[in-house]
CSV table of C-alpha atoms in Angstrom, one decimal:
chain,number,residue,atom,x,y,z
A,1,MET,CA,61.2,2.0,-45.8
A,2,ARG,CA,61.9,5.2,-47.5
A,3,ARG,CA,60.8,8.5,-45.7
A,4,LEU,CA,58.3,10.6,-48.2
A,5,PRO,CA,59.4,14.2,-48.1
A,6,ALA,CA,57.9,16.4,-45.3
A,7,GLY,CA,55.7,18.4,-47.8
A,8,PHE,CA,54.3,15.4,-49.0
A,9,VAL,CA,53.1,14.2,-46.3
A,10,ALA,CA,51.7,17.4,-44.9
A,11,LEU,CA,49.7,17.6,-47.9
A,12,ALA,CA,48.2,14.0,-47.6
A,13,LEU,CA,47.3,14.6,-44.1
A,14,LEU,CA,45.6,17.9,-45.2
A,15,ALA,CA,43.8,15.8,-48.1
A,16,LEU,CA,42.2,14.1,-45.3
A,17,THR,CA,41.4,16.8,-43.3
A,18,ALA,CA,41.0,20.1,-44.7
A,19,THR,CA,37.5,21.2,-46.0
A,20,ALA,CA,35.6,24.4,-46.9
A,21,CYS,CA,32.7,25.4,-44.7
A,22,GLY,CA,30.5,22.9,-46.5
A,23,SER,CA,30.3,20.3,-49.1
A,24,SER,CA,27.9,19.1,-51.7
A,25,SER,CA,26.9,16.4,-54.1
A,26,SER,CA,26.3,18.8,-57.2
A,27,ASP,CA,29.7,19.3,-59.6
A,28,SER,CA,28.3,22.2,-61.7
A,29,GLY,CA,31.1,24.6,-62.4
A,30,SER,CA,31.4,27.4,-64.7
A,31,GLY,CA,34.3,25.9,-66.3
A,32,SER,CA,36.7,22.8,-66.6
A,33,GLY,CA,40.7,22.0,-66.4
A,34,SER,CA,43.4,22.6,-64.9
A,35,GLY,CA,46.7,24.3,-65.2
A,36,SER,CA,48.7,27.8,-64.7
A,37,SER,CA,47.5,31.1,-65.5
A,38,GLY,CA,47.0,32.4,-69.1
A,39,THR,CA,45.8,34.8,-71.7
A,40,SER,CA,42.0,34.2,-73.0
A,41,SER,CA,41.2,35.5,-76.3
A,42,GLY,CA,40.1,38.5,-74.8
A,43,GLY,CA,43.2,40.0,-73.9
A,44,LEU,CA,42.3,38.8,-70.5
A,45,THR,CA,44.0,37.0,-68.0
A,46,THR,CA,42.5,33.3,-67.0
A,47,VAL,CA,42.4,32.5,-63.8
A,48,LYS,CA,40.8,29.0,-62.1
A,49,VAL,CA,39.4,29.4,-58.6
A,50,GLY,CA,38.2,26.7,-56.4
A,51,VAL,CA,35.1,26.4,-54.9
A,52,ILE,CA,32.5,24.6,-53.5
A,53,PRO,CA,28.5,25.0,-54.4
A,54,ILE,CA,27.4,26.5,-51.2
A,55,VAL,CA,25.9,29.7,-50.0
A,56,ASP,CA,29.1,30.9,-48.7
A,57,VAL,CA,30.4,31.9,-52.2
A,58,ALA,CA,27.5,33.6,-53.9
A,59,PRO,CA,29.9,37.2,-53.5
A,60,VAL,CA,32.5,36.1,-56.0
A,61,TYR,CA,29.7,34.4,-58.5
A,62,LEU,CA,27.8,38.0,-58.2
A,63,GLY,CA,31.3,40.0,-58.8
A,64,GLU,CA,31.8,37.9,-61.7
A,65,LYS,CA,28.2,38.9,-63.5
A,66,GLN,CA,28.9,42.3,-62.1
A,67,GLY,CA,32.3,42.6,-63.8
A,68,PHE,CA,34.5,43.3,-61.1
A,69,TYR,CA,37.2,40.6,-62.2
A,70,ARG,CA,36.8,41.4,-65.8
A,71,GLU,CA,37.7,45.2,-65.2
A,72,ARG,CA,40.8,44.2,-63.3
A,73,GLY,CA,41.7,42.1,-66.8
A,74,LEU,CA,40.5,38.9,-65.1
A,75,ASP,CA,38.5,36.0,-66.6
A,76,LEU,CA,37.1,34.2,-64.0
A,77,THR,CA,36.8,30.1,-64.3
A,78,LEU,CA,34.7,28.9,-61.0
A,79,GLU,CA,35.8,25.2,-60.6
A,80,THR,CA,33.2,23.0,-58.2
A,81,GLY,CA,33.9,20.1,-56.4
A,82,GLN,CA,32.1,18.0,-53.3
A,83,GLY,CA,34.0,19.7,-50.6
A,84,GLY,CA,37.4,21.6,-49.7
A,85,ALA,CA,39.6,18.4,-49.1
A,86,ALA,CA,40.6,19.0,-52.8
A,87,ILE,CA,41.3,22.6,-53.3
A,88,VAL,CA,44.0,23.1,-51.0
A,89,PRO,CA,46.3,20.3,-52.7
A,90,GLY,CA,44.5,21.9,-56.1
A,91,VAL,CA,46.1,25.7,-55.5
A,92,VAL,CA,49.1,23.9,-54.3
A,93,SER,CA,49.8,22.2,-57.2
A,94,GLY,CA,48.4,24.8,-59.2
A,95,GLN,CA,45.7,23.0,-60.5
A,96,PHE,CA,43.7,26.8,-59.0
A,97,GLN,CA,44.9,29.7,-59.0
A,98,PHE,CA,43.2,30.7,-55.9
A,99,GLY,CA,40.5,28.7,-53.5
A,100,PHE,CA,38.4,29.1,-50.9
A,101,SER,CA,38.2,27.2,-47.6
A,102,ASN,CA,37.3,27.4,-43.7
A,103,THR,CA,40.0,28.7,-41.6
A,104,THR,CA,40.6,26.1,-40.0
A,105,SER,CA,41.2,23.6,-42.7
A,106,LEU,CA,44.0,26.7,-43.7
A,107,MET,CA,45.9,27.0,-40.5
A,108,ILE,CA,46.3,23.3,-39.9
A,109,ALA,CA,47.6,23.5,-43.7
A,110,GLN,CA,49.9,26.7,-42.2
A,111,SER,CA,51.2,24.6,-38.8
A,112,ARG,CA,52.0,21.6,-41.3
A,113,ASN,CA,54.1,23.8,-43.4
A,114,VAL,CA,51.8,23.5,-46.6
A,115,PRO,CA,52.5,26.5,-48.2
A,116,VAL,CA,49.3,28.6,-48.8
A,117,ARG,CA,48.0,32.2,-47.5
A,118,ALA,CA,45.0,33.9,-47.4
A,119,VAL,CA,44.1,36.8,-49.9
A,120,ALA,CA,40.9,37.7,-48.9
A,121,ASN,CA,38.2,37.4,-46.7
A,122,GLY,CA,35.4,34.6,-47.3
A,123,VAL,CA,32.7,34.8,-45.4
A,124,ALA,CA,31.6,35.4,-41.4
A,125,SER,CA,28.8,35.2,-38.8
A,126,THR,CA,26.1,37.5,-38.6
A,127,GLY,CA,26.9,37.5,-34.7
A,128,LYS,CA,23.7,37.4,-34.0
A,129,ALA,CA,22.5,34.0,-31.5
A,130,GLY,CA,19.5,31.9,-33.0
A,131,ALA,CA,19.9,33.8,-36.4
A,132,ASP,CA,23.1,32.7,-37.9
A,133,PHE,CA,23.8,31.5,-41.2
A,134,GLY,CA,24.9,28.3,-39.0
A,135,GLY,CA,24.1,26.2,-35.8
A,136,VAL,CA,23.3,22.9,-33.7
A,137,VAL,CA,19.8,22.1,-34.7
A,138,VAL,CA,17.6,19.2,-32.8
A,139,LYS,CA,14.4,18.0,-33.4
A,140,GLY,CA,11.3,19.8,-32.1
A,141,ASP,CA,10.7,17.3,-30.2
A,142,SER,CA,14.0,16.6,-28.5
A,143,PRO,CA,14.7,16.8,-24.9
A,144,VAL,CA,18.1,19.1,-25.3
A,145,LYS,CA,17.3,22.5,-24.8
A,146,SER,CA,20.5,24.2,-24.1
A,147,PRO,CA,24.4,23.1,-25.6
A,148,LYS,CA,24.7,22.3,-22.0
A,149,ASP,CA,22.5,19.0,-22.9
A,150,LEU,CA,24.8,17.5,-25.7
A,151,ALA,CA,27.2,16.1,-23.8
A,152,GLY,CA,26.7,12.8,-24.1
A,153,LYS,CA,24.7,13.2,-27.3
A,154,LYS,CA,25.8,12.2,-30.8
A,155,VAL,CA,26.0,15.3,-32.5
A,156,ALA,CA,27.3,15.3,-36.6
A,157,VAL,CA,29.7,17.6,-38.2
A,158,ASN,CA,30.3,17.4,-42.1
A,159,THR,CA,34.1,16.8,-41.0
A,160,LEU,CA,35.4,15.5,-37.7
A,161,GLN,CA,38.7,17.5,-35.9
A,162,ASN,CA,37.8,20.6,-38.1
A,163,ILE,CA,36.0,24.0,-37.3
A,164,GLY,CA,32.7,22.1,-36.5
A,165,ASP,CA,33.4,20.2,-33.8
A,166,THR,CA,36.0,22.8,-32.2
A,167,SER,CA,32.5,25.4,-32.0
A,168,VAL,CA,30.3,23.3,-31.2
A,169,ARG,CA,32.5,22.2,-28.1
A,170,GLU,CA,32.6,26.0,-27.4
A,171,SER,CA,29.1,26.6,-27.1
A,172,VAL,CA,28.5,23.4,-24.4
A,173,ARG,CA,31.5,24.1,-22.3
A,174,LYS,CA,30.0,28.4,-22.1
A,175,ALA,CA,26.8,26.8,-21.2
A,176,GLY,CA,28.4,24.8,-18.4
A,177,GLY,CA,28.3,21.1,-20.0
A,178,ASP,CA,31.2,19.3,-20.0
A,179,PRO,CA,33.0,19.4,-24.2
A,180,THR,CA,34.5,15.9,-24.0
A,181,LYS,CA,31.8,13.9,-23.8
A,182,VAL,CA,29.8,14.8,-27.2
A,183,GLU,CA,30.3,11.9,-29.2
A,184,PHE,CA,30.4,13.7,-33.0
A,185,VAL,CA,29.5,12.2,-36.3
A,186,GLU,CA,30.9,12.7,-39.9
A,187,LEU,CA,28.2,13.3,-42.0
A,188,ALA,CA,27.7,15.4,-45.2
A,189,PHE,CA,25.3,18.7,-44.4
A,190,ASP,CA,22.8,17.4,-47.4
A,191,ARG,CA,22.3,14.2,-45.7
A,192,MET,CA,21.8,15.5,-41.8
A,193,PRO,CA,18.4,16.6,-42.4
A,194,ALA,CA,17.0,13.4,-43.0
A,195,ALA,CA,19.6,11.3,-40.5
A,196,LEU,CA,18.4,13.7,-37.7
A,197,ASP,CA,14.5,13.4,-38.7
A,198,ALA,CA,14.8,9.7,-38.3
A,199,GLY,CA,17.0,9.7,-34.8
A,200,GLN,CA,20.4,8.5,-36.1
A,201,VAL,CA,21.9,11.6,-34.5
A,202,ASP,CA,20.6,13.6,-31.5
A,203,ALA,CA,21.7,16.8,-33.0
A,204,ALA,CA,23.6,17.8,-36.1
A,205,TRP,CA,25.8,21.4,-37.0
A,206,VAL,CA,24.3,22.6,-40.1
A,207,VAL,CA,24.3,25.5,-42.5
A,208,GLU,CA,22.2,27.0,-44.9
A,209,PRO,CA,20.5,25.7,-47.0
A,210,SER,CA,20.1,23.1,-44.6
A,211,LEU,CA,20.0,24.9,-41.5
A,212,ALA,CA,16.4,25.9,-43.3
A,213,VAL,CA,15.3,22.2,-44.5
A,214,VAL,CA,15.6,21.3,-40.7
A,215,LYS,CA,13.9,24.0,-39.5
A,216,GLU,CA,11.1,23.3,-42.1
A,217,GLN,CA,10.6,19.7,-40.5
A,218,GLY,CA,10.4,21.5,-36.8
A,219,GLY,CA,13.4,21.6,-35.8
A,220,ARG,CA,15.3,24.1,-33.8
A,221,VAL,CA,18.4,26.0,-32.6
A,222,VAL,CA,19.5,25.0,-29.9
A,223,ALA,CA,23.2,26.6,-30.2
A,224,SER,CA,24.7,29.3,-32.5
A,225,ASN,CA,28.8,27.8,-32.3
A,226,PHE,CA,29.9,30.3,-34.7
A,227,VAL,CA,28.9,33.7,-32.3
A,228,ASP,CA,29.9,31.6,-29.1
A,229,VAL,CA,33.4,31.0,-30.9
A,230,SER,CA,32.9,34.9,-31.5
A,231,PRO,CA,30.3,37.2,-33.0
A,232,ASP,CA,32.8,38.3,-35.6
A,233,LEU,CA,33.8,35.0,-36.3
A,234,THR,CA,35.8,34.8,-39.7
A,235,ILE,CA,34.8,31.1,-40.8
A,236,ALA,CA,36.2,31.0,-44.3
A,237,LEU,CA,39.1,32.8,-46.7
A,238,TYR,CA,40.4,33.1,-50.1
A,239,PHE,CA,44.3,31.8,-50.6
A,240,THR,CA,46.4,31.3,-52.7
A,241,SER,CA,49.9,29.4,-52.9
A,242,ASP,CA,53.0,30.6,-51.7
A,243,LYS,CA,54.4,30.0,-55.0
A,244,LEU,CA,51.7,32.2,-57.0
A,245,ALA,CA,52.1,34.9,-54.2
A,246,GLN,CA,55.9,35.5,-54.7
A,247,GLN,CA,55.7,35.5,-58.5
A,248,ASP,CA,52.8,36.8,-59.5
A,249,PRO,CA,52.1,39.2,-56.8
A,250,GLU,CA,50.1,42.3,-59.1
A,251,LEU,CA,47.9,39.3,-59.8
A,252,VAL,CA,47.1,38.1,-56.3
A,253,GLU,CA,46.2,41.9,-55.6
A,254,LYS,CA,44.0,42.2,-58.7
A,255,PHE,CA,42.1,39.5,-57.7
A,256,ALA,CA,41.9,40.1,-54.0
A,257,GLU,CA,40.7,43.9,-54.7
A,258,ALA,CA,38.2,42.3,-56.8
A,259,THR,CA,37.0,40.0,-54.0
A,260,ARG,CA,36.1,42.8,-51.8
A,261,GLU,CA,34.5,45.1,-53.7
A,262,SER,CA,32.0,41.3,-54.6
A,263,LEU,CA,31.8,40.8,-50.7
A,264,ALA,CA,30.7,44.6,-50.7
A,265,TYR,CA,28.4,44.2,-53.1
A,266,ALA,CA,27.3,40.7,-51.6
A,267,ASN,CA,26.3,42.3,-48.5
A,268,SER,CA,24.4,45.1,-49.3
A,269,HIS,CA,22.4,43.0,-52.2
A,270,PRO,CA,20.9,40.3,-50.3
A,271,ASP,CA,18.1,39.8,-53.0
A,272,GLU,CA,20.6,39.5,-55.6
A,273,VAL,CA,22.5,36.6,-53.3
A,274,ARG,CA,19.4,34.5,-53.3
A,275,ASP,CA,19.1,35.0,-57.5
A,276,ILE,CA,22.9,34.1,-58.1
A,277,LEU,CA,22.6,30.8,-55.6
A,278,THR,CA,19.7,29.5,-58.0
A,279,THR,CA,22.7,29.5,-61.0
A,280,TYR,CA,25.3,26.8,-59.3
A,281,THR,CA,23.1,25.3,-56.8
A,282,LYS,CA,19.9,23.2,-56.8
A,283,ILE,CA,18.3,25.0,-53.3
A,284,PRO,CA,14.3,24.6,-53.6
A,285,GLU,CA,13.0,28.0,-54.1
A,286,LYS,CA,11.0,28.0,-50.8
A,287,THR,CA,13.9,26.7,-48.7
A,288,LEU,CA,15.9,30.0,-50.8
A,289,ALA,CA,13.5,32.7,-49.4
A,290,ALA,CA,13.9,31.0,-46.1
A,291,MET,CA,17.5,30.7,-45.7
A,292,THR,CA,19.3,33.0,-43.2
A,293,LEU,CA,22.1,34.5,-45.0
A,294,PRO,CA,25.8,34.7,-43.7
A,295,GLU,CA,28.4,38.5,-43.2
A,296,TRP,CA,30.8,38.6,-45.9
A,297,PRO,CA,32.9,41.9,-44.4
A,298,GLU,CA,35.4,42.6,-46.8
A,299,GLU,CA,38.3,41.8,-44.2
A,300,PRO,CA,38.9,39.0,-41.8
A,301,ASP,CA,38.4,38.9,-37.8
A,302,ARG,CA,41.8,38.6,-36.7
A,303,ALA,CA,40.7,38.9,-32.9
A,304,SER,CA,38.2,35.7,-34.1
A,305,LEU,CA,40.9,34.0,-35.9
A,306,GLU,CA,43.5,34.0,-32.8
A,307,ARG,CA,40.6,32.8,-30.7
A,308,LEU,CA,39.6,29.9,-32.8
A,309,GLY,CA,43.3,28.9,-33.1
A,310,GLU,CA,43.3,28.8,-29.2
A,311,LEU,CA,40.6,26.5,-29.7
A,312,GLY,CA,41.6,24.4,-32.2
A,313,ARG,CA,45.1,24.1,-30.1
A,314,ALA,CA,42.9,22.7,-27.2
A,315,ASP,CA,41.8,20.1,-29.1
A,316,GLY,CA,44.9,18.9,-30.9
A,317,LEU,CA,43.8,20.1,-34.4
A,318,PHE,CA,47.2,21.9,-34.8
A,319,GLU,CA,51.0,19.9,-34.4
A,320,LYS,CA,52.4,23.7,-33.7
A,321,ALA,CA,50.4,26.9,-33.5
A,322,PRO,CA,49.4,28.6,-36.3
A,323,ASP,CA,51.4,31.7,-37.3
A,324,LEU,CA,48.4,33.9,-38.6
A,325,ASP,CA,50.9,36.4,-39.8
A,326,ALA,CA,52.5,34.4,-42.7
A,327,LEU,CA,48.6,33.1,-42.8
A,328,LEU,CA,46.7,36.2,-43.4
A,329,PRO,CA,46.4,38.8,-46.3
């Protein structure tokens, strides 16, 4: 058989493994279509951003509403999908100018020579064990009392061989358990509360709003896996293609500046974050009020990403060590 080009193979592999922090069955974007950026009727540059309808991306919606992007001449179009598997190839192909993805997926991409680079921070852990926006949960009457007890148990994660199972293994390891004995099952976040309640899995790694739903069902958190990796863990980033970064650095910098302003605004206006979530998700009001919001620092924490990269290498996620100097802004 004729061998495919290395870049094509890398992109195909990434489509199977890449994901952003969560997934959703909704597809309620504020725009549609594809292609390169252009000029809108108001003289603004149209920019398409691939996002997922989850809590993590609330800052860009807020920033759009507050006019932070328009002030810099950008007409933002946010296109949503079920998960991040299509976002990285979409950015590389030019369908989107920018995208949102978890850091492990981007490190996998970078290690496979997929031409992407981060341009702005995305979302981070709260750094508070037992009070993060994600964690490993069990039913209220579960015999699992600590992460150590997860060894030999069936644990749901949204994507295998990614940030979920890598971070859960670290929680088990730190508690003195055997991380190699955890059985991971791939399941969409929004299906995890029901699967846990029905006993189909022993535990689940969930993020908001699924975390709040499990708590409403009487479930409890037994591990704060993000915190166990690093209290200041940078979980996701906004990114672009190497091609766009080289061809239009001014556009990339404008997007990065507006996004940093949006992150800062979201951090200081939690009530507005909850309000904006109602415009692009279907989270019930009761769940919305009970959710723990993440942190949105303006800059990524490099030390936390170095640690996440070490864990990924130990788990065999990377064919070669990711180059953070090439990936990070």
